[in-house]
Coordinates of C-alpha atoms and ligand atoms in Angstrom, one line a residue:
X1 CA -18.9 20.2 -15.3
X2 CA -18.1 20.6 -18.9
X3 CA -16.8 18.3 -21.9
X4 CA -14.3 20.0 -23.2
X5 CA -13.1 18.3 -26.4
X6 CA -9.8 20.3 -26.3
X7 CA -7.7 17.9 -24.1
X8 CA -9.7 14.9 -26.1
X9 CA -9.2 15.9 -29.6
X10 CA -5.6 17.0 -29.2
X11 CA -4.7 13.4 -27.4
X12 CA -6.5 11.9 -30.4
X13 CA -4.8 14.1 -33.4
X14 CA -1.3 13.5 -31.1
X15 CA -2.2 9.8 -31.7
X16 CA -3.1 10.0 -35.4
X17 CA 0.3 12.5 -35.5
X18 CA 2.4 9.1 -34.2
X19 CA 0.6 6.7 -36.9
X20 CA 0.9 9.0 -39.6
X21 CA 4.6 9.1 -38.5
X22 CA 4.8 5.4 -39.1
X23 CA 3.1 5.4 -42.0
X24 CA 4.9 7.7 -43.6
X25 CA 8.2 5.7 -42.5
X26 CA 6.9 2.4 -44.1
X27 CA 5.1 4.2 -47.2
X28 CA 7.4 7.4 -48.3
X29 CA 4.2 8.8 -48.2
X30 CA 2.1 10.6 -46.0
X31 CA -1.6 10.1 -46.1
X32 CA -3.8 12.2 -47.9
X33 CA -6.7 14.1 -47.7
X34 CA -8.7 15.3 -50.7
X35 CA -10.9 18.8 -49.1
X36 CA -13.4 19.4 -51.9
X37 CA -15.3 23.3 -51.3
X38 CA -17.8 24.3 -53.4
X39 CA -18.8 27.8 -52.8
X40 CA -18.1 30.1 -50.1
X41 CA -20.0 29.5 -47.6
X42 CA -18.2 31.7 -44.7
X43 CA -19.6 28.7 -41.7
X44 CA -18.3 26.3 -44.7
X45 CA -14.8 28.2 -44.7
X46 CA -14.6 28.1 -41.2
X47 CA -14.5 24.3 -41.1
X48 CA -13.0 23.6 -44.1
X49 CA -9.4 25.7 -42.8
X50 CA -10.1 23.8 -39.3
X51 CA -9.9 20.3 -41.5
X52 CA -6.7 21.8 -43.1
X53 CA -4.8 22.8 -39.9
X54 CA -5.9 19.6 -38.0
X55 CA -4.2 18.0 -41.2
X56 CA -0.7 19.7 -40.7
X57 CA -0.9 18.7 -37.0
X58 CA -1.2 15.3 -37.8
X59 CA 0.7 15.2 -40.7
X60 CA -1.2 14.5 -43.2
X61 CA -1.3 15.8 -46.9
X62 CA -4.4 17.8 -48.2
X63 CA -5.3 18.2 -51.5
X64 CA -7.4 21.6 -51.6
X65 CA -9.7 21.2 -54.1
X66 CA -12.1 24.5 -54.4
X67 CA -14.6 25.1 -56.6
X68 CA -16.9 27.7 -57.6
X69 CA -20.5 28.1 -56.5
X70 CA -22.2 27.7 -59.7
X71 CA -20.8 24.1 -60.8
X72 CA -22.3 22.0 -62.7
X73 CA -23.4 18.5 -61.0
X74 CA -22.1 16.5 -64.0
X75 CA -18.4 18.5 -63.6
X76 CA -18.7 17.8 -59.7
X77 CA -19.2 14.5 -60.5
X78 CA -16.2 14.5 -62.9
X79 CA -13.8 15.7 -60.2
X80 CA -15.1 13.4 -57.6
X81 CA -14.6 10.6 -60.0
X82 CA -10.9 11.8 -61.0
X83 CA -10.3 12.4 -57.4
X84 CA -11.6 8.5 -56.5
X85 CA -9.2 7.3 -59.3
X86 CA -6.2 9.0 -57.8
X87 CA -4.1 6.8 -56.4
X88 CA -2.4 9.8 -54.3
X89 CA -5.9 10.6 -53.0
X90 CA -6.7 8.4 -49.7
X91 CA -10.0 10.2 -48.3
X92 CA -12.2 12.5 -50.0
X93 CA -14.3 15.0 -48.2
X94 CA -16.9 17.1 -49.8
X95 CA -17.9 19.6 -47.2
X96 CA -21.7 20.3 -46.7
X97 CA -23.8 21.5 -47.4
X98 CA -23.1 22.2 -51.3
X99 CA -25.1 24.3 -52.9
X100 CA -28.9 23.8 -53.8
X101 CA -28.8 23.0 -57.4
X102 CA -27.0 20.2 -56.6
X103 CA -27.9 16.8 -55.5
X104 CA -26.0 16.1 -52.6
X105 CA -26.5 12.7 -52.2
X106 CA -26.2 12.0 -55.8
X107 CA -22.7 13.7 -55.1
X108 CA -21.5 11.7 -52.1
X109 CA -22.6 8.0 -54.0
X110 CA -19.4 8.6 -56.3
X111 CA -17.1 8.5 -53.6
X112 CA -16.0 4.8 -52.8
X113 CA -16.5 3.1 -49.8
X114 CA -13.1 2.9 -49.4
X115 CA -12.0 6.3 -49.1
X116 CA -15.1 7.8 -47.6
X117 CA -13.7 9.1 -44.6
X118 CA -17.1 11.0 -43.8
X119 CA -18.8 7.8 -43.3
X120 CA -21.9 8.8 -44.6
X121 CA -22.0 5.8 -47.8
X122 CA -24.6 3.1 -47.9
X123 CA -21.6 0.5 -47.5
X124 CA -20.0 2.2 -44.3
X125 CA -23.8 3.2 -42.6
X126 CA -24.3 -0.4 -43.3
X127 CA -21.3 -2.2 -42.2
X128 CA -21.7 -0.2 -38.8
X129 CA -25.4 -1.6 -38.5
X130 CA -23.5 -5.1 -39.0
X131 CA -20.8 -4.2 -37.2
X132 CA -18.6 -5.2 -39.4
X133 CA -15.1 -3.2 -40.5
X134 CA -16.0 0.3 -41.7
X135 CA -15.4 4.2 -41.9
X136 CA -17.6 5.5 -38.6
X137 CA -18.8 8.8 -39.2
X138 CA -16.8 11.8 -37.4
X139 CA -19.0 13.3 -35.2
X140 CA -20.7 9.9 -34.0
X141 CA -17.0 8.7 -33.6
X142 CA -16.2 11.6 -31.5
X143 CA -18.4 11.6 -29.4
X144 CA -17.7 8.1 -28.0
X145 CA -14.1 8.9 -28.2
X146 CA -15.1 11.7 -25.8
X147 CA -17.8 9.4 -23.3
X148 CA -14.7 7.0 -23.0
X149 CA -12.4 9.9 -22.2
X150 CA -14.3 11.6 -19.4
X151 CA -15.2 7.8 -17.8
X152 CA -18.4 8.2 -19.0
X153 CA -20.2 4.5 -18.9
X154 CA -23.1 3.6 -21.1
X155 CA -23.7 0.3 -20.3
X156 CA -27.6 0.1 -19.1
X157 CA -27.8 3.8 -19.5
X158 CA -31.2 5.9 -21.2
X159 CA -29.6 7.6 -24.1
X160 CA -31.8 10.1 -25.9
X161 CA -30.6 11.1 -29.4
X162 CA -32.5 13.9 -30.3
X163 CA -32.1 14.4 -34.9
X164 CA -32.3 11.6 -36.8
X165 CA -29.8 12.5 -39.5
X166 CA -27.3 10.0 -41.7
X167 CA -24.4 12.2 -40.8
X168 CA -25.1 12.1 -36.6
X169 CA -28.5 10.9 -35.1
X170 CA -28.8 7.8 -36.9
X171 CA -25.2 6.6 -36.8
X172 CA -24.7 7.9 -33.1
X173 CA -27.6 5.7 -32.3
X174 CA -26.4 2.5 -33.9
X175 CA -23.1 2.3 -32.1
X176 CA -24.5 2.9 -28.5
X177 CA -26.8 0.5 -28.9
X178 CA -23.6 -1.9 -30.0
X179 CA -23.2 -4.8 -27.3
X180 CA -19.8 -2.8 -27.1
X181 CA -21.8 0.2 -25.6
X182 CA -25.2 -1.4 -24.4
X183 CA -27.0 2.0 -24.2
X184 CA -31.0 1.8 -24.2
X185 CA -31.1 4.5 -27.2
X186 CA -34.6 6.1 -27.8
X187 CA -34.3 8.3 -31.1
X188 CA -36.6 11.6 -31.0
X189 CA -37.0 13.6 -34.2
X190 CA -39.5 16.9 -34.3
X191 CA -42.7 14.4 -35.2
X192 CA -42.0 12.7 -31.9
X193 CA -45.1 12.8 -29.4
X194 CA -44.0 13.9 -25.9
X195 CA -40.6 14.6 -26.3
X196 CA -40.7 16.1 -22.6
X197 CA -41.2 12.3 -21.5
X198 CA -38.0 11.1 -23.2
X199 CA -35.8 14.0 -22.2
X200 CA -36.6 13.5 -18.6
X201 CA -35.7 9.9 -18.5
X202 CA -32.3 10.8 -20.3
X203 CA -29.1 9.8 -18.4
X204 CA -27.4 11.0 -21.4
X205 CA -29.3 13.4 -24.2
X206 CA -27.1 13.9 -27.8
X207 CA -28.7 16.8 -29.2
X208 CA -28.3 16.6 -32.8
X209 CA -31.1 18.9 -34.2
X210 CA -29.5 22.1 -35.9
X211 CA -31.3 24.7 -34.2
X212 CA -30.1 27.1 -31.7
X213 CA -31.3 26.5 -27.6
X214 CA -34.3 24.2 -28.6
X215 CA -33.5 22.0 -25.6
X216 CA -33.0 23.7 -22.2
X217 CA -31.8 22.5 -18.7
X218 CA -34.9 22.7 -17.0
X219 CA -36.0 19.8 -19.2
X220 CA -33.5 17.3 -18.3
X221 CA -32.8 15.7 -15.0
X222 CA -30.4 17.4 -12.6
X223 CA -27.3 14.9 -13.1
X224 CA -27.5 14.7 -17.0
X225 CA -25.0 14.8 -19.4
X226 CA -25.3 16.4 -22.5
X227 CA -23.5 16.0 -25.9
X228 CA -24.5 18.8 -27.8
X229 CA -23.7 18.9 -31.5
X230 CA -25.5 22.1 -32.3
X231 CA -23.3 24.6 -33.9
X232 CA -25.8 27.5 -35.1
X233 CA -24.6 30.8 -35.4
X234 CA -26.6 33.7 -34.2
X235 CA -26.5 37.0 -34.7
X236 CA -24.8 39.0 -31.9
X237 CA -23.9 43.0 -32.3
X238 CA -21.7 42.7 -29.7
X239 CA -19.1 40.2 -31.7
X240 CA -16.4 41.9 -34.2
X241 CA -17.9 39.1 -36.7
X242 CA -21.7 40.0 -36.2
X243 CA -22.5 36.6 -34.7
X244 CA -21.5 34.0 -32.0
X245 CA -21.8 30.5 -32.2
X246 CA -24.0 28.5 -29.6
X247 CA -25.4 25.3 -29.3
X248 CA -28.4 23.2 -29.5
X249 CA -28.7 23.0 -25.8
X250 CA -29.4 26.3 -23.3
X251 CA -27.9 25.9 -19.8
X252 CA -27.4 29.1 -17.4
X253 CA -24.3 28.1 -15.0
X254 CA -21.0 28.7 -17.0
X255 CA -19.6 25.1 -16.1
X256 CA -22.8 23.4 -16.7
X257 CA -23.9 23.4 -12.9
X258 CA -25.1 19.9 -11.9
X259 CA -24.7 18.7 -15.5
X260 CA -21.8 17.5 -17.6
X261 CA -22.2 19.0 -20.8
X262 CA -20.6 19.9 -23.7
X263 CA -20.0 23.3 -24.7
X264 CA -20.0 25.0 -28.4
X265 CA -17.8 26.3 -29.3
X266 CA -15.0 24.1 -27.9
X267 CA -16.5 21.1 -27.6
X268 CA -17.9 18.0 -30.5
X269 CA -16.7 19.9 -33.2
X270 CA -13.0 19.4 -32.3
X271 CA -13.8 15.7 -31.8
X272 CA -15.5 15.6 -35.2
X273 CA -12.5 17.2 -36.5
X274 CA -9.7 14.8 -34.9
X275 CA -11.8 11.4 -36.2
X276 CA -11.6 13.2 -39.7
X277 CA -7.5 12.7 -39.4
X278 CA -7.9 9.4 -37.8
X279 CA -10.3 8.0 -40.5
X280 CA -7.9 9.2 -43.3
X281 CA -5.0 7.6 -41.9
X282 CA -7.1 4.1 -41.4
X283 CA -8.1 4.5 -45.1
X284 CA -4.9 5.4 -45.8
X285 CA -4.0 1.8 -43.9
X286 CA -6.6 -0.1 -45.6
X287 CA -5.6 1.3 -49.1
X288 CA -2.1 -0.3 -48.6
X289 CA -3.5 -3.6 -47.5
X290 CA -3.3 -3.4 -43.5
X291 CA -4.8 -2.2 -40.4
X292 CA -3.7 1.7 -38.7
X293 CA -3.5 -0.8 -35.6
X294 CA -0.9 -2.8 -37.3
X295 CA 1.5 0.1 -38.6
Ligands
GUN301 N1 -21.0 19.8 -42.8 C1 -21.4 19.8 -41.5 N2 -20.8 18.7 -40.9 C2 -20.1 18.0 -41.8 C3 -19.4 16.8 -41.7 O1 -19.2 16.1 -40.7 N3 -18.8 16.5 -42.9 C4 -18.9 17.2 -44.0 N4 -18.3 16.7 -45.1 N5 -19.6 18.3 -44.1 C5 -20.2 18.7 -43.0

């Protein structure tokens, strides 16, 4: 079977559409979303006009902000700053990667907790290790929106998280380990010994490494189910563009056979894209003193 995130991300942008209805009925505002670029970056581009349409479908502002490739780190700075002052602005996203000469998480500490609608700040990484209120990161958030929307149940289950990353392996492995989710979460990385051990014991395998078809289905168990998070393009001559898209995980049958699983394209990436819209409108909430919930 596969995990499509189309019917999940479009019930969840049709949900962050109604709240940012209300919102905009109690504010005269709609909430609004800063999009900083740097560069041109054509996989950048890609995303960055998927964040802008998923912002129009949920009515919410964006405020483009695109900058050229050779930018100074002290005038990025300035503009995040300027952007974190603007009382307009309720989330501010820098898309990644930016480019080398800059220090990326120098970058992102000049965003305030409050409108970091990535999730990736010390604050919100922490307040999800403490449970406490706080700005979950997309993808991680997606992808439990999506467990909970095909009935998949964690409780007592062996989840492997394969990456350790501060944008998806690391957070991804705090919240399933949350009483809420009561995974058993074992998190691989490419120094682990005997990763063939861990991805046979997986009831559910996040692959969150980066690299195309590292993992394959003859290395999980039959009944699996796989979140893959991959999106690495490849070249392909056979594709107007020169290059298809595939994921971190290799299976042969079209629908997955045996296994749920995710597919890329058409599968986290939309999820990670809906929780973008939904985290701006909570910030959006919390900015004007209340709860998205409460709207
Ligand atoms: N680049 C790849 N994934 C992401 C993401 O989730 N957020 C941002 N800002 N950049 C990215």
């Amino acid at each position: 079977m596969l995990l499509s995130g189309k019917e999940p991300s479009a019930k969840m942008k049709a949900d962050a559409r109604i709240l940012s209805e209300k919102f905009e009925k109690k504010f005269s505002r709609k909430p609004c979303l800063a999009v900083v670029f740097v560069g041109s970056d054509p996989a950048s581009a890609v995303y960055v006009r998927n964040k802008k349409k998923a912002c129009a479908e949920t009515a919410i502002d964006h405020m483009d902000v695109d900058l050229d490739e050779n930018i100074s780190e002290d005038e990025l700075i300035g503009r995040i700053k300027e952007l974190d002052a603007d009382e307009s602005v309720d989330g501010i996203l820098v898309q990644l990667p930016l480019p080398s000469h800059i220090d990326e998480a120098r970058i992102l500490s000049f965003i305030s907790s409050e409108k970091d609608v990535d999730g990736f700040s010390a604050a919100n990484l922490g307040s999800l290790l403490t449970e406490e209120k706080a700005l979950v990161a997309c993808t991680p958030k997606g992808i439990l929106y999506m467990l909970d929307y095909y009935h998949i149940d964690t409780e007592g289950k062996n989840v492997v998280v394969v990456g350790r990353s501060r944008i998806v392996g690391k957070p991804v492995a705090a919240l399933l380990e949350q009483k809420s989710r009561n995974a058993t979460v074992t998190l691989c990385h490419s120094r682990t010994k005997d990763i063939d051990y861990y991805l046979k014991n997986a009831d559910i395998l996040i692959c969150a490494v980066g690299k195309p078809h590292v993992i394959s289905e003859d290395m999980v168990k039959k009944d699996a189910v796989v979140i893959d998070v991959g999106t690495n393009r490849v070249e392909d001559s056979s594709k107007k563009s020169g290059y298809s898209l595939v994921g971190d995980f290799h299976y042969t049958q079209e629908d997955g056979g045996s296994l749920k699983v995710s597919p890329v394209p058409g599968g986290v990436g939309l999820m990670t894209v809906a929780s973008l819209m939904e985290n701006t409108i909570i910030a959006a909430c919390r900015r004007m003193g209340m709860e998205a919930e409460d709207l």
